XYZ file of C-alpha atoms in Angstrom:
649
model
C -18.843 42.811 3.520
C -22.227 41.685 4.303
C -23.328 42.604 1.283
C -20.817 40.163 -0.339
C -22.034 37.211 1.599
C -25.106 37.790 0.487
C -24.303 37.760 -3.134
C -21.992 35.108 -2.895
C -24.649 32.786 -1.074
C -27.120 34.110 -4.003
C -24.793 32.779 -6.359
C -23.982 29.984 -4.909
C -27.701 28.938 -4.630
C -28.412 29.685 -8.260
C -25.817 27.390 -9.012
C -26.877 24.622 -6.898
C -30.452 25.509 -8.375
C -29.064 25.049 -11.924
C -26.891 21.939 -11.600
C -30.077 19.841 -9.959
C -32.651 21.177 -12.410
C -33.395 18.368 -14.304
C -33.583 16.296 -10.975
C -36.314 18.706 -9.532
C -38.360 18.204 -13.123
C -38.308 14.780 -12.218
C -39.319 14.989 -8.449
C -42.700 16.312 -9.908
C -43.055 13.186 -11.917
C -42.540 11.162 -9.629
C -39.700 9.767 -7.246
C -39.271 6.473 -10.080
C -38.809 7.867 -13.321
C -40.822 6.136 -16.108
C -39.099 4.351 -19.002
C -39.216 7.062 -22.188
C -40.633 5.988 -25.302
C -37.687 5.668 -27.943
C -38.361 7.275 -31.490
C -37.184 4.108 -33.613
C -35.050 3.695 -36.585
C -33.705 1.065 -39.395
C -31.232 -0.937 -37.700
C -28.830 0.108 -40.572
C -29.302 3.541 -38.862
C -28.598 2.507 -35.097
C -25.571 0.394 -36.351
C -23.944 3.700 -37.345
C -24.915 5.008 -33.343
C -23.164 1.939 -32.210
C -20.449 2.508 -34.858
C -19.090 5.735 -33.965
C -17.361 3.359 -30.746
C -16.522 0.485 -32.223
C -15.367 1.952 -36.288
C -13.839 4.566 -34.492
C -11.013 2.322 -32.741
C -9.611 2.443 -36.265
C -7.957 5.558 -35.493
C -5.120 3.733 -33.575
C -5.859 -0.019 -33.490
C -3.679 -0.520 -36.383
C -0.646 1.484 -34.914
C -1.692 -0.306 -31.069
C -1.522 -3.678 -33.085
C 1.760 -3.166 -34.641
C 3.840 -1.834 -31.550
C 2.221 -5.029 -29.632
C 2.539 -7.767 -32.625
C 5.004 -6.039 -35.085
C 5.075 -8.220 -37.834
C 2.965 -10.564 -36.204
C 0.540 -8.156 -36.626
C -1.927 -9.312 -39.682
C -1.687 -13.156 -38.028
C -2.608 -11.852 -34.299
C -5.612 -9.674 -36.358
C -6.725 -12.409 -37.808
C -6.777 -14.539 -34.585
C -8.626 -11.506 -32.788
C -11.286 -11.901 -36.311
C -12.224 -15.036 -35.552
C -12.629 -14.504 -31.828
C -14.684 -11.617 -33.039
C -17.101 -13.474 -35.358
C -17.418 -17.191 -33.827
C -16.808 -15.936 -29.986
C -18.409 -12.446 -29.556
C -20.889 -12.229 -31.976
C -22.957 -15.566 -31.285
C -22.681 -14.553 -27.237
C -24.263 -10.728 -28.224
C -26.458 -12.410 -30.651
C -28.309 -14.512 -28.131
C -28.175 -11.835 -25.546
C -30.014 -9.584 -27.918
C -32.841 -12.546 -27.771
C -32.637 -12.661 -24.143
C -32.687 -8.990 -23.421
C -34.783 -7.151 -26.239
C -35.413 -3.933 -24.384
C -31.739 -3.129 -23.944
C -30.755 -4.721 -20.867
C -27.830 -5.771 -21.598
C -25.602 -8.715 -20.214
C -24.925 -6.848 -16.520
C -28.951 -7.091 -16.597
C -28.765 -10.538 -17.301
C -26.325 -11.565 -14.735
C -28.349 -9.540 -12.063
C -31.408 -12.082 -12.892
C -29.634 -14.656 -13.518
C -27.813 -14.483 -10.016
C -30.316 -12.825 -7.220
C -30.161 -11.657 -3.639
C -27.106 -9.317 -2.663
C -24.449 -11.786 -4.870
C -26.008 -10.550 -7.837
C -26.212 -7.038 -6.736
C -22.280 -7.023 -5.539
C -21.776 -8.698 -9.259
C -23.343 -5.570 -10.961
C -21.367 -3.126 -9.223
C -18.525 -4.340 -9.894
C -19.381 -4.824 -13.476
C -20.059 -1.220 -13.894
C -16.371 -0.733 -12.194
C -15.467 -2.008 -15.512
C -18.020 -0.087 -17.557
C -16.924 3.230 -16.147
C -12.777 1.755 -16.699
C -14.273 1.438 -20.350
C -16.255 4.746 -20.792
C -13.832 6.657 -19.158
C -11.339 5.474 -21.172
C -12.825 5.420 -24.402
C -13.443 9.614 -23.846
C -9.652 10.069 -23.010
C -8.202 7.503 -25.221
C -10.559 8.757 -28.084
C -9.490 12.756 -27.590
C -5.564 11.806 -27.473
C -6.017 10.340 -30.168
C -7.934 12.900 -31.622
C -5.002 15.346 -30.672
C -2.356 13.427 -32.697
C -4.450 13.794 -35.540
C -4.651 17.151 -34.724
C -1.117 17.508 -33.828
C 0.978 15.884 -36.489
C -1.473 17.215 -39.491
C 0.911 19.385 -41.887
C -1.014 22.601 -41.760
C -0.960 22.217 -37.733
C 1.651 24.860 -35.969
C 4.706 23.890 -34.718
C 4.356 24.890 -31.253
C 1.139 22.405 -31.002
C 3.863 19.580 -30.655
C 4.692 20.280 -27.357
C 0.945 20.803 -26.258
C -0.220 17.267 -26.636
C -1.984 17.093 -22.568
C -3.355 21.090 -23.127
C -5.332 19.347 -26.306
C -6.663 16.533 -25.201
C -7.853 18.412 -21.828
C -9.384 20.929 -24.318
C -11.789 18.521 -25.824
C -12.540 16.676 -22.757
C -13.656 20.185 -21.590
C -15.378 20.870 -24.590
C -17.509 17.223 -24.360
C -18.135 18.553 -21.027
C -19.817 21.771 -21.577
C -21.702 19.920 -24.464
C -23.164 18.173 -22.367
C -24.061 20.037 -19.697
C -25.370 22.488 -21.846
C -27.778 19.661 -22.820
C -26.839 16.548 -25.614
C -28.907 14.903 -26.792
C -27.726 11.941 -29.200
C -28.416 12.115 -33.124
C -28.767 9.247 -35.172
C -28.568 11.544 -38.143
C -25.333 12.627 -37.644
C -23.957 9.273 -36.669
C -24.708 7.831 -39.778
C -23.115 10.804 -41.713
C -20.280 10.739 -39.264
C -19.956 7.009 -39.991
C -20.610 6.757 -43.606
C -18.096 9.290 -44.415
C -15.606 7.790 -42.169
C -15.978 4.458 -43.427
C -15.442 5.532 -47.219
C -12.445 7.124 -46.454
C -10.705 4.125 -44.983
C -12.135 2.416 -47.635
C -10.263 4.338 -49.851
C -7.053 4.456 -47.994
C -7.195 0.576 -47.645
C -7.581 0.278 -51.527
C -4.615 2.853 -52.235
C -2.499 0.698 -49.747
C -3.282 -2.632 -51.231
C -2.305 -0.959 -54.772
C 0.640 0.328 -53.139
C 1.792 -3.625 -51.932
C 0.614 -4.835 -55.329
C 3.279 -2.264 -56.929
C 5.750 -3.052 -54.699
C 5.803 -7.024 -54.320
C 9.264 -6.205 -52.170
C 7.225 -4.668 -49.326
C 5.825 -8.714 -48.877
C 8.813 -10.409 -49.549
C 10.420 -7.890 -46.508
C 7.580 -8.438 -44.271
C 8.384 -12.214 -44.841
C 11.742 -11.660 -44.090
C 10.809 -9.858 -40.459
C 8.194 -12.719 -39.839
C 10.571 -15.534 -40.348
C 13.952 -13.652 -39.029
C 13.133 -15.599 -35.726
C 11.198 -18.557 -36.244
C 10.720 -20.020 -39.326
C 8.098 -22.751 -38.351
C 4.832 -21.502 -38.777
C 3.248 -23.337 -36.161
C 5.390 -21.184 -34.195
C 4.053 -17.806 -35.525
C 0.410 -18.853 -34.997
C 1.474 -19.901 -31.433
C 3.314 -16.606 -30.590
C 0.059 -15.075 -31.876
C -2.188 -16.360 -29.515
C -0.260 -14.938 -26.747
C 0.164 -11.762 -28.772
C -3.653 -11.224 -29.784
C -4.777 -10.163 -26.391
C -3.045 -6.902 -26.623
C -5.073 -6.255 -29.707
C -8.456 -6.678 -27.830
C -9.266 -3.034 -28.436
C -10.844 -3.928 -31.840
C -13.544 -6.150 -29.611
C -15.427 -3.121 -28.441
C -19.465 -1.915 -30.005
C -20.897 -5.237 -28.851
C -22.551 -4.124 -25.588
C -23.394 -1.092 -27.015
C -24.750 -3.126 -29.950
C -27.577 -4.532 -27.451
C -27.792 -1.869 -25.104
C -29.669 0.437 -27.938
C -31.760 -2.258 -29.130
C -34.839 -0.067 -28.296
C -33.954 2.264 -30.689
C -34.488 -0.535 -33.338
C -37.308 -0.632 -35.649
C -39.193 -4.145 -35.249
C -41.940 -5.534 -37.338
C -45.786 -4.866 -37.444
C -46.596 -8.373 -36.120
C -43.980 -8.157 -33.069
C -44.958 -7.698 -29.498
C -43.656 -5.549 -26.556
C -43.071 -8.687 -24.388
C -42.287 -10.469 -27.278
C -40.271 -7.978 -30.290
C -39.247 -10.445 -33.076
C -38.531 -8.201 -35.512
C -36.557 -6.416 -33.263
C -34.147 -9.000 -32.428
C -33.976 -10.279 -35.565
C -32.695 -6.675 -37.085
C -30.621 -6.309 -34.281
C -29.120 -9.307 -35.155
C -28.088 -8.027 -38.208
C -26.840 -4.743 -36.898
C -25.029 -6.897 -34.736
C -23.921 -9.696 -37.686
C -23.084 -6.444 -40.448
C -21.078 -3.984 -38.003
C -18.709 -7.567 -36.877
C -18.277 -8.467 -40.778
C -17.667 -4.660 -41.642
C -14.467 -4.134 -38.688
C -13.516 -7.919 -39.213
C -12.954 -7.089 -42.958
C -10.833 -3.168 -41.736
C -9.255 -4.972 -39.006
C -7.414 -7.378 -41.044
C -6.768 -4.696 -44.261
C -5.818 -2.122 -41.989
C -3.141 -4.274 -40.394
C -1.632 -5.817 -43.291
C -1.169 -2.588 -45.098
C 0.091 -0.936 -42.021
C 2.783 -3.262 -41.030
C 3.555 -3.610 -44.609
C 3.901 0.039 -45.849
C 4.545 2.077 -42.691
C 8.663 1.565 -40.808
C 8.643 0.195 -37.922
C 10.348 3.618 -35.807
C 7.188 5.496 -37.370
C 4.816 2.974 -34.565
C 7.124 4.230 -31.597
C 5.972 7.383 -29.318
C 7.077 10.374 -31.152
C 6.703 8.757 -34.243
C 4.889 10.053 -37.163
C 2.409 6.998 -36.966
C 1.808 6.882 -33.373
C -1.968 6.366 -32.715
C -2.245 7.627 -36.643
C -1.007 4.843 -38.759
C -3.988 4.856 -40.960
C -3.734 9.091 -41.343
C -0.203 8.693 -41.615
C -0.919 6.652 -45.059
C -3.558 8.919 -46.272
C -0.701 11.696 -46.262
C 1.988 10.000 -47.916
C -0.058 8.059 -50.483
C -3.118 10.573 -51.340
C -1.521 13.537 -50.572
C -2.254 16.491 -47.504
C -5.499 17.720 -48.930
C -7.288 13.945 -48.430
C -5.022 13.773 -45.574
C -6.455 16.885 -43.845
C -10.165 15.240 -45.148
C -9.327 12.210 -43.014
C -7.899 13.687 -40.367
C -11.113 15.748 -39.727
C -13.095 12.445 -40.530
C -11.027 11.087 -37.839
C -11.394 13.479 -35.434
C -15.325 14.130 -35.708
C -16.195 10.596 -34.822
C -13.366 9.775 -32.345
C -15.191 13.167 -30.770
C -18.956 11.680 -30.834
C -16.953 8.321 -29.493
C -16.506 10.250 -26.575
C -19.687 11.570 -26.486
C -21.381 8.098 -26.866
C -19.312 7.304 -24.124
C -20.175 10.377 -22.038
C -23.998 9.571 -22.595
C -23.528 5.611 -21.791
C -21.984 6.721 -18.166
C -24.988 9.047 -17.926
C -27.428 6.042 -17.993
C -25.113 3.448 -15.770
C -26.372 5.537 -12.207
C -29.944 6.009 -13.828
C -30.499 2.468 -14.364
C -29.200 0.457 -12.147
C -28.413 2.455 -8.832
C -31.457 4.187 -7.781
C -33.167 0.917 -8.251
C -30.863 -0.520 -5.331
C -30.303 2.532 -3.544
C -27.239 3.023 -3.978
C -27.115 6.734 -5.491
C -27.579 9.695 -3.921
C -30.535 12.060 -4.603
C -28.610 13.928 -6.567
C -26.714 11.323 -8.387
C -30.321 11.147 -10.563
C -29.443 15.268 -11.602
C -27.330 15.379 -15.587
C -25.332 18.222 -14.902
C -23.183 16.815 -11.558
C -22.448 13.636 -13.026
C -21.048 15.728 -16.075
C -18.495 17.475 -13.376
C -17.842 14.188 -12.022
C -17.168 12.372 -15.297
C -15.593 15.246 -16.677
C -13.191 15.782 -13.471
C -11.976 11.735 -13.772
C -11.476 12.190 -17.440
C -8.985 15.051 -16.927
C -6.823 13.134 -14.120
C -6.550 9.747 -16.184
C -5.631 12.392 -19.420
C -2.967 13.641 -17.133
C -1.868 10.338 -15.041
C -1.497 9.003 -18.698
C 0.213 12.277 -20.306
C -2.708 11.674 -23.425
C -0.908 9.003 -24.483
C -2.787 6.477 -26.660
C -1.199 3.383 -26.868
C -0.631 3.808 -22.534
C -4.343 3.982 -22.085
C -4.039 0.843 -24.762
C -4.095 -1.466 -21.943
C -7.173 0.341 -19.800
C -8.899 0.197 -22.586
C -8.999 -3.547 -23.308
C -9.582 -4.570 -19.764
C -12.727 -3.326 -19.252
C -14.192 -4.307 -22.944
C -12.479 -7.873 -22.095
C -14.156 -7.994 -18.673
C -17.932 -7.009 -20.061
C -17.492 -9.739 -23.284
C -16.172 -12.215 -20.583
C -19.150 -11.546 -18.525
C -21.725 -11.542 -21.005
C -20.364 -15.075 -22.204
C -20.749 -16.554 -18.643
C -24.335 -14.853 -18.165
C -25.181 -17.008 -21.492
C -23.749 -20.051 -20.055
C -25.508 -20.161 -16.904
C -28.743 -19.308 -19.157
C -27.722 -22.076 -21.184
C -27.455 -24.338 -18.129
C -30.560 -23.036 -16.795
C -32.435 -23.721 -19.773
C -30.780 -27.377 -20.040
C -28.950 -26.999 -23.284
C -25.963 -29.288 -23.181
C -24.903 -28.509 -26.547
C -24.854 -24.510 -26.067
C -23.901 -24.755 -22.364
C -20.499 -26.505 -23.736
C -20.004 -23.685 -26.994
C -20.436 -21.405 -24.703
C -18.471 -22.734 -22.208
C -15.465 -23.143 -24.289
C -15.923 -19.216 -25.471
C -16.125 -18.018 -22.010
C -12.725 -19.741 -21.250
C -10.921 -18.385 -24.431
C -12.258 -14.434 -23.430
C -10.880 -15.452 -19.724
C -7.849 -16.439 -21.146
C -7.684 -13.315 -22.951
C -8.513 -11.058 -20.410
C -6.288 -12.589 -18.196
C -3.365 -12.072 -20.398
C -4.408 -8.421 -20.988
C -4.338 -7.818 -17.240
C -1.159 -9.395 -16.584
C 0.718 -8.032 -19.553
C -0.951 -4.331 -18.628
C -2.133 -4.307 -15.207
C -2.551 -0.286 -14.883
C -6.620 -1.252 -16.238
C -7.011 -3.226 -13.349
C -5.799 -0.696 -11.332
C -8.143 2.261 -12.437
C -11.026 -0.729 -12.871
C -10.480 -1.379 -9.055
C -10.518 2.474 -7.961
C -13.875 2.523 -10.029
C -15.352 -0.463 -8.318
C -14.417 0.382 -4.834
C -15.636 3.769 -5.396
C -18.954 2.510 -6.619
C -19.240 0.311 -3.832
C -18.031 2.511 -0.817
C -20.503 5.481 -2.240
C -23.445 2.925 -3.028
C -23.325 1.324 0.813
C -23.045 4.851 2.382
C -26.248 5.512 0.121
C -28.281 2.596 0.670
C -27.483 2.837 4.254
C -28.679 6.720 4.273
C -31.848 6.084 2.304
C -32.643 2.615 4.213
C -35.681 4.926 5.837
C -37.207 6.182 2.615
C -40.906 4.840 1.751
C -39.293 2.341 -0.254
C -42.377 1.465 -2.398
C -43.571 2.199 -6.188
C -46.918 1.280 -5.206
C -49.898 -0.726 -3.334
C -52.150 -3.230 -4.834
C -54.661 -4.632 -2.352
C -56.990 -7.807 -3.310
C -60.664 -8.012 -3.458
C -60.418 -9.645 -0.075
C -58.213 -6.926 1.988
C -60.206 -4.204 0.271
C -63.002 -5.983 1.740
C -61.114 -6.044 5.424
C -60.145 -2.554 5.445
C -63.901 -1.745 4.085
C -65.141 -3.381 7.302
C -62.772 -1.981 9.404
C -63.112 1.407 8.124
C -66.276 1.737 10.399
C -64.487 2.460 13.871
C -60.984 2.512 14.662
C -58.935 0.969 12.292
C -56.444 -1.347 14.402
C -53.697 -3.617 12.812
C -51.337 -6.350 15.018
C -47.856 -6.726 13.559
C -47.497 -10.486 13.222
C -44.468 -13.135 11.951
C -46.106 -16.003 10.132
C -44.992 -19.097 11.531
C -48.087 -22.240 11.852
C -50.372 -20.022 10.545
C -53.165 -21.667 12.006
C -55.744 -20.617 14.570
C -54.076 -20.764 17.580
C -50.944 -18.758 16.722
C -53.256 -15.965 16.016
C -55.290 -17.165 18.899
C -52.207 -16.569 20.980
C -50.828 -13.322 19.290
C -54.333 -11.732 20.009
C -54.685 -12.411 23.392
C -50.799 -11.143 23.846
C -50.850 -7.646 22.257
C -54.480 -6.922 23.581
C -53.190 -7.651 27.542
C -49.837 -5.691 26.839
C -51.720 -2.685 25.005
C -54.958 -2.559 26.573
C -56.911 -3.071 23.669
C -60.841 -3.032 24.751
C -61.714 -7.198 23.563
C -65.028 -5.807 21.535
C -62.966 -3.877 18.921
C -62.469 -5.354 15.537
C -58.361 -6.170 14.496
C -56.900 -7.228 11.537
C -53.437 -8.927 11.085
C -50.573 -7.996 9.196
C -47.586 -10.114 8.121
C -44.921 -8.818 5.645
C -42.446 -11.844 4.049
C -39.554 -10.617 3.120
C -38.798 -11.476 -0.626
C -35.015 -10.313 -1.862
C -33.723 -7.960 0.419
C -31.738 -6.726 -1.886
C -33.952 -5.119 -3.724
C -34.656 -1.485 -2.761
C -38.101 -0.202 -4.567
C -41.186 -2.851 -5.118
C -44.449 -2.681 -5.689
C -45.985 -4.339 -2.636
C -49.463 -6.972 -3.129
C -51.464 -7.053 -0.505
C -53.733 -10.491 -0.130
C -56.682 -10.845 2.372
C -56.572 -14.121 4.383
C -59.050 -15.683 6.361
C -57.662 -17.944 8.816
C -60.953 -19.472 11.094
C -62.643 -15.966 12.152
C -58.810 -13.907 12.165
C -58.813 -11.868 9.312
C -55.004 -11.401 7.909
C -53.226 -8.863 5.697
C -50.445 -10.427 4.018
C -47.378 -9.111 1.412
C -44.074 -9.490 0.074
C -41.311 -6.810 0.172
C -37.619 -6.257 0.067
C -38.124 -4.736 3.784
C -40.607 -5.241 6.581
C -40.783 -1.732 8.457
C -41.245 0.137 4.943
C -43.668 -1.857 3.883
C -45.611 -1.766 6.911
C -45.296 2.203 7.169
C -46.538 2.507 3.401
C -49.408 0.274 3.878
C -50.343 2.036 7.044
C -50.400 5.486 5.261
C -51.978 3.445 2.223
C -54.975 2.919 4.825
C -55.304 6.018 6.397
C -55.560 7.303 2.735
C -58.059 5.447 1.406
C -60.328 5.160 4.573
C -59.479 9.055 5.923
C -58.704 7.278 9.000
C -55.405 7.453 11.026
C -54.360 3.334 11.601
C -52.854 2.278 14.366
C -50.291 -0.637 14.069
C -49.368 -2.753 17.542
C -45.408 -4.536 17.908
C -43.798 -6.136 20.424
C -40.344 -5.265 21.951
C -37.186 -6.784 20.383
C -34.293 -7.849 22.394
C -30.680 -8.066 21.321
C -28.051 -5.916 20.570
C -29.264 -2.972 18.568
C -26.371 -2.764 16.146
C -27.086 -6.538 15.437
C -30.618 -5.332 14.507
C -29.481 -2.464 12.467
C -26.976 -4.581 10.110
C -30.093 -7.576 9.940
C -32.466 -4.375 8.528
C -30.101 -3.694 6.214
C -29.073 -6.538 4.733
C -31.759 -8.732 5.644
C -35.051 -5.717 5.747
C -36.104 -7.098 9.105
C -34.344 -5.765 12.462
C -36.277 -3.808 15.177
C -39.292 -3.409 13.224
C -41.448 -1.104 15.366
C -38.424 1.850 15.841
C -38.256 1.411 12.027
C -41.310 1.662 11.282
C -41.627 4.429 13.361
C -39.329 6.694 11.623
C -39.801 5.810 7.922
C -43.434 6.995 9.262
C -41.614 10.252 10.556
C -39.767 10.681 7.765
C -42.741 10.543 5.128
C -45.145 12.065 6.913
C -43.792 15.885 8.704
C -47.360 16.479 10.433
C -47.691 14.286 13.743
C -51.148 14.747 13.614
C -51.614 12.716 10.631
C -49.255 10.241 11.207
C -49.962 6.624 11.601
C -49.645 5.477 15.115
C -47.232 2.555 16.161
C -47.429 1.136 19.300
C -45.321 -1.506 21.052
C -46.353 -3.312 24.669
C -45.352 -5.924 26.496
């Protein structure tokens, strides 16, 4: 019995051992993990990474499109075009200018908006970054599955199996990945190329097909005109329709978010990439003309050659319609072809998607906080991601054109929120003319995501359980880690090196001090104070220290430390997001540098402590001393080399 503890707790340990080993290579390089140097490539080449998303929706947009528009279909798609090309792609176009390292529009927002707004902002933006990535694994392996599943040379007995498959290759993208993925351009182009020519060709045989058979127009005109036969009309029942079609809006954050990865020119800059933005510009520009160009063949041919009942669940070209013509019309050998075309990159969708999720705690949350240590570990998240994928595949029995609705809310609610983080830049930069483009865009994607949510509400649903889940675990985090260090690094100025030089020569004392005149008798006055309460002999030397709060919000800084000289008071002054941490880092900064242990001098507080508690955490003030005190405890175990704090009065 013992003996089975023992191995049980062995195991267990190996497995905790194994799940946080890439977290543990990073501890030894350091708690704030460096930026890695991307190998780069054309932008041709990273337009395929960001393709295997957005070309991939082909798979069921068309079949989406006509159970939302039915013959409405091609008009809607055409509405959704132009929203694509003169509403999306300027917005991503000038965020790739404003963010050419890959920020992104949440990154934008976050300076664009500062303090603990801008923070709150960002997590729920990534609410509906996870609705979207979460979403695009599930929606892309059901719909992988009914490729899978209605394929001719498919058994039987796989038609009732439709949730088994689909939890199969969420599995699968999970063990990929915690094996260890790493993300190939190489493959994405192949994946992408191929894919491409095959709809290609299956768009060409269907446009033959409605060119041989002039009656499949004339009885699409019949169905558009059955109801209303004023076209005004139709293009107004459109724009209510499109919204539901908002699935074929999604690459464009990913478009900017891998702008690293593209190749710049010789003459460009890091602080100031031209080339880079320029060819992402095109990446952006060629993969919008490319889907605009499948989106509107795709849905003409499909509501023109495919029956209605085909559309429905059950149907033959349910989240297929494009397979389903590459069957009939080329026959089941190029049918299987496209079906495994189909199926490969709706599978590296996922796992773009899967990798994207792995970067959202990475880099935003440890910056704030707001992750858990081992939140920065691959392998956990993987479980995580993996276990939320399997109970939206179930809660949505794999179905495609349910998670439909998902889906579009949380691409909707990132292209809505990158067009308001350009208007306010346009404000802020005092650009009338953009400010009111822009303006005008932001309101059409509100409309449209407003439409979405009310028309499908379950993405607002699973969006919400993401963002309260973010936030509830990010508070509890912050809250826990409120006593780390809290800094990246020191920098001290020629003058404070010069103060801690000359103090370095006998007992190196500091008084904690709250800048307020500034002038000689405040420090006058604060001398004479902490030197009665704390029995400081008058003949030793003291410096002052004063730490201004800058955002509180932030968690990590580097701290700059500027010598003052105020009449004969010599003054240590910084900025950081919060007082005690600062204070305990420059203390062991000193001791350090000098081989001396500092000694820092407060004076009591009074209030109620909880008050305190909630003004150091939001605020990074509080009761500074007790604060101090134990971020000192907590990053330094040996009490003999700890910096001492003392408090009097």
């Amino acid at each position: 019995m013992a003996n089975s503890i023992v191995s049980t707790k062995r195991l267990g340990n190996q497995l905790i051992h194994w799940l946080l080993e890439e977290d543990r290579r990073r501890e030894k390089e350091g708690p704030y993990r460096k930026e890695e140097p991307h190998r780069q490539h054309s932008w041709w080449q990273v337009m395929c990474l960001t393709g295997v998303d957005y070309f991939s929706t082909l798979g069921y947009q068309p079949g989406i499109a006509a159970l939302a528009a039915g013959a409405l279909s091609p008009i809607a798609t055409l509405i959704l075009v132009l929203l694509t090309l003169f509403g999306a792609l300027p917005i991503y176009r000038r965020i790739a200018a404003e963010s050419p390292h890959g920020e992104g529009s949440i990154a934008m927002l976050e300076r664009l908006l500062p303090w603990w707004q801008g923070k709150l902002l960002v997590l729920c933006l990534l609410g509906f970054v996870a609705t979207d990535f979460i979403i695009t694994i599930t929606l892309s392996a059901a719909d992988a599955t009914a490729h899978i599943i209605e394929n001719p040379l498919t058994p039987i007995w796989f038609h009732s199996q439709t949730i088994a498959v689909t939890l199969i290759l969420v599995a699968l993208l999970g063990a990929v990945f915690l094996r260890g993925f790493r993300e190939a351009i190489g493959i994405a182009v192949v994946l992408v190329a191929v894919y491409l020519l095959l709809n290609f060709i299956v768009v060409s045989v269907g446009l033959y097909q409605i060119l041989a058979h002039p009656e499949a127009i004339a009885n699409w005109q019949t169905a558009l005109f059955a109801n209303h036969s004023n076209p005004l009309i139709l293009i107004g029942i459109s724009l209510l329709i499109f919204p539901k079609l908002a699935l074929g809006l999604s690459g464009f954050e990913t478009g900017v978010t891998v702008m690293p990865l593209v190749k710049g020119s010789n003459n460009s800059t890091p602080q100031h990439p031209k080339g880079r933005i320029r060819n992402t510009r095109k990446l952006l520009t060629t993969a919008a003309l490319i889907m605009s160009f499948f989106l509107l063949t795709t849905s003409f041919i499909t509501t023109l050659l495919i029956p209605t009942a085909e559309f429905a669940s059950g149907g033959k070209a349910n989240g297929r319609a494009l397979a389903y013509l590459a069957h009939l019309h080329l026959g089941n050998a190029f049918g299987t072809i496209y079906d495994l075309s189909t199926i490969s990159i709706l599978w590296f969708a996922g796992a773009s998607a899967m990798a994207g999720l792995l970067n959202i705690v990475p880099r935003y949350l440890p910056r704030y906080g707001m992750a858990p240590n081992w939140a920065r570990a691959t392998r956990p998240l993987v479980l995580v991601y993996t276990a939320i994928a399997f109970v939206v595949t179930i809660i949505f029995r794999a179905s495609v054109e349910a998670q439909g609705g998902a889906y579009a809310t949380g691409v909707l609610v990132l292209i809505t929120s990158a067009a308001f983080a350009v208007t306010l830049s346009a404000h802020r930069h005092r650009q009338k003319r953009a400010k009111l483009v822009f303006g005008i865009i932001t309101l059409l994607f509100l409309y449209t995501t407003v439409v979405n949510i009310i028309e499908r509400p379950e993405g607002i649903r699973i969006a919400g359980f993401f963002i309260g889940a973010i936030i509830f675990t990010s508070l509890v985090s912050r809250v826990w880690r409120s006593t780390e260090l809290r800094a990246e690094r020191i920098e001290v100025d020629e003058l404070a090196a010069q103060f801690l030089a000359e103090e370095s020569q006998g007992a190196i004392r500091l008084i904690a001090n709250r800048l307020n005149t500034g002038d000689v008798l405040e420090y006058f006055m604060k001398e004479k104070e902490v030197r009665e309460d704390n029995h400081i002999p008058p003949n030793d030397p003291i410096l002052f220290l004063e730490v201004h709060v800058s955002d509180a919000s932030e968690f990590a800084d580097v701290i700059v430390v500027k010598g003052v000289q105020v009449g004969d008071y010599r003054i240590l002054r910084a900025e950081s997001a919060a007082v005690p941490n600062a204070i305990a880092a420059l203390l062991l900064y000193i001791r350090d540098q000098t081989g001396k242990i500092p000694h820092a001098y407060f004076g009591w507080v009074e209030g109620n402590p909880i008050q305190y508690l909630l003004r150091f955490i939001l605020f990074g003030e509080g009761d500074i001393a007790v604060v101090t005190r134990e971020v000192l405890r907590r990053a330094e175990k040996n009490p003999q080399m700890r910096p001492g704090i003392h408090v009097g009065g």
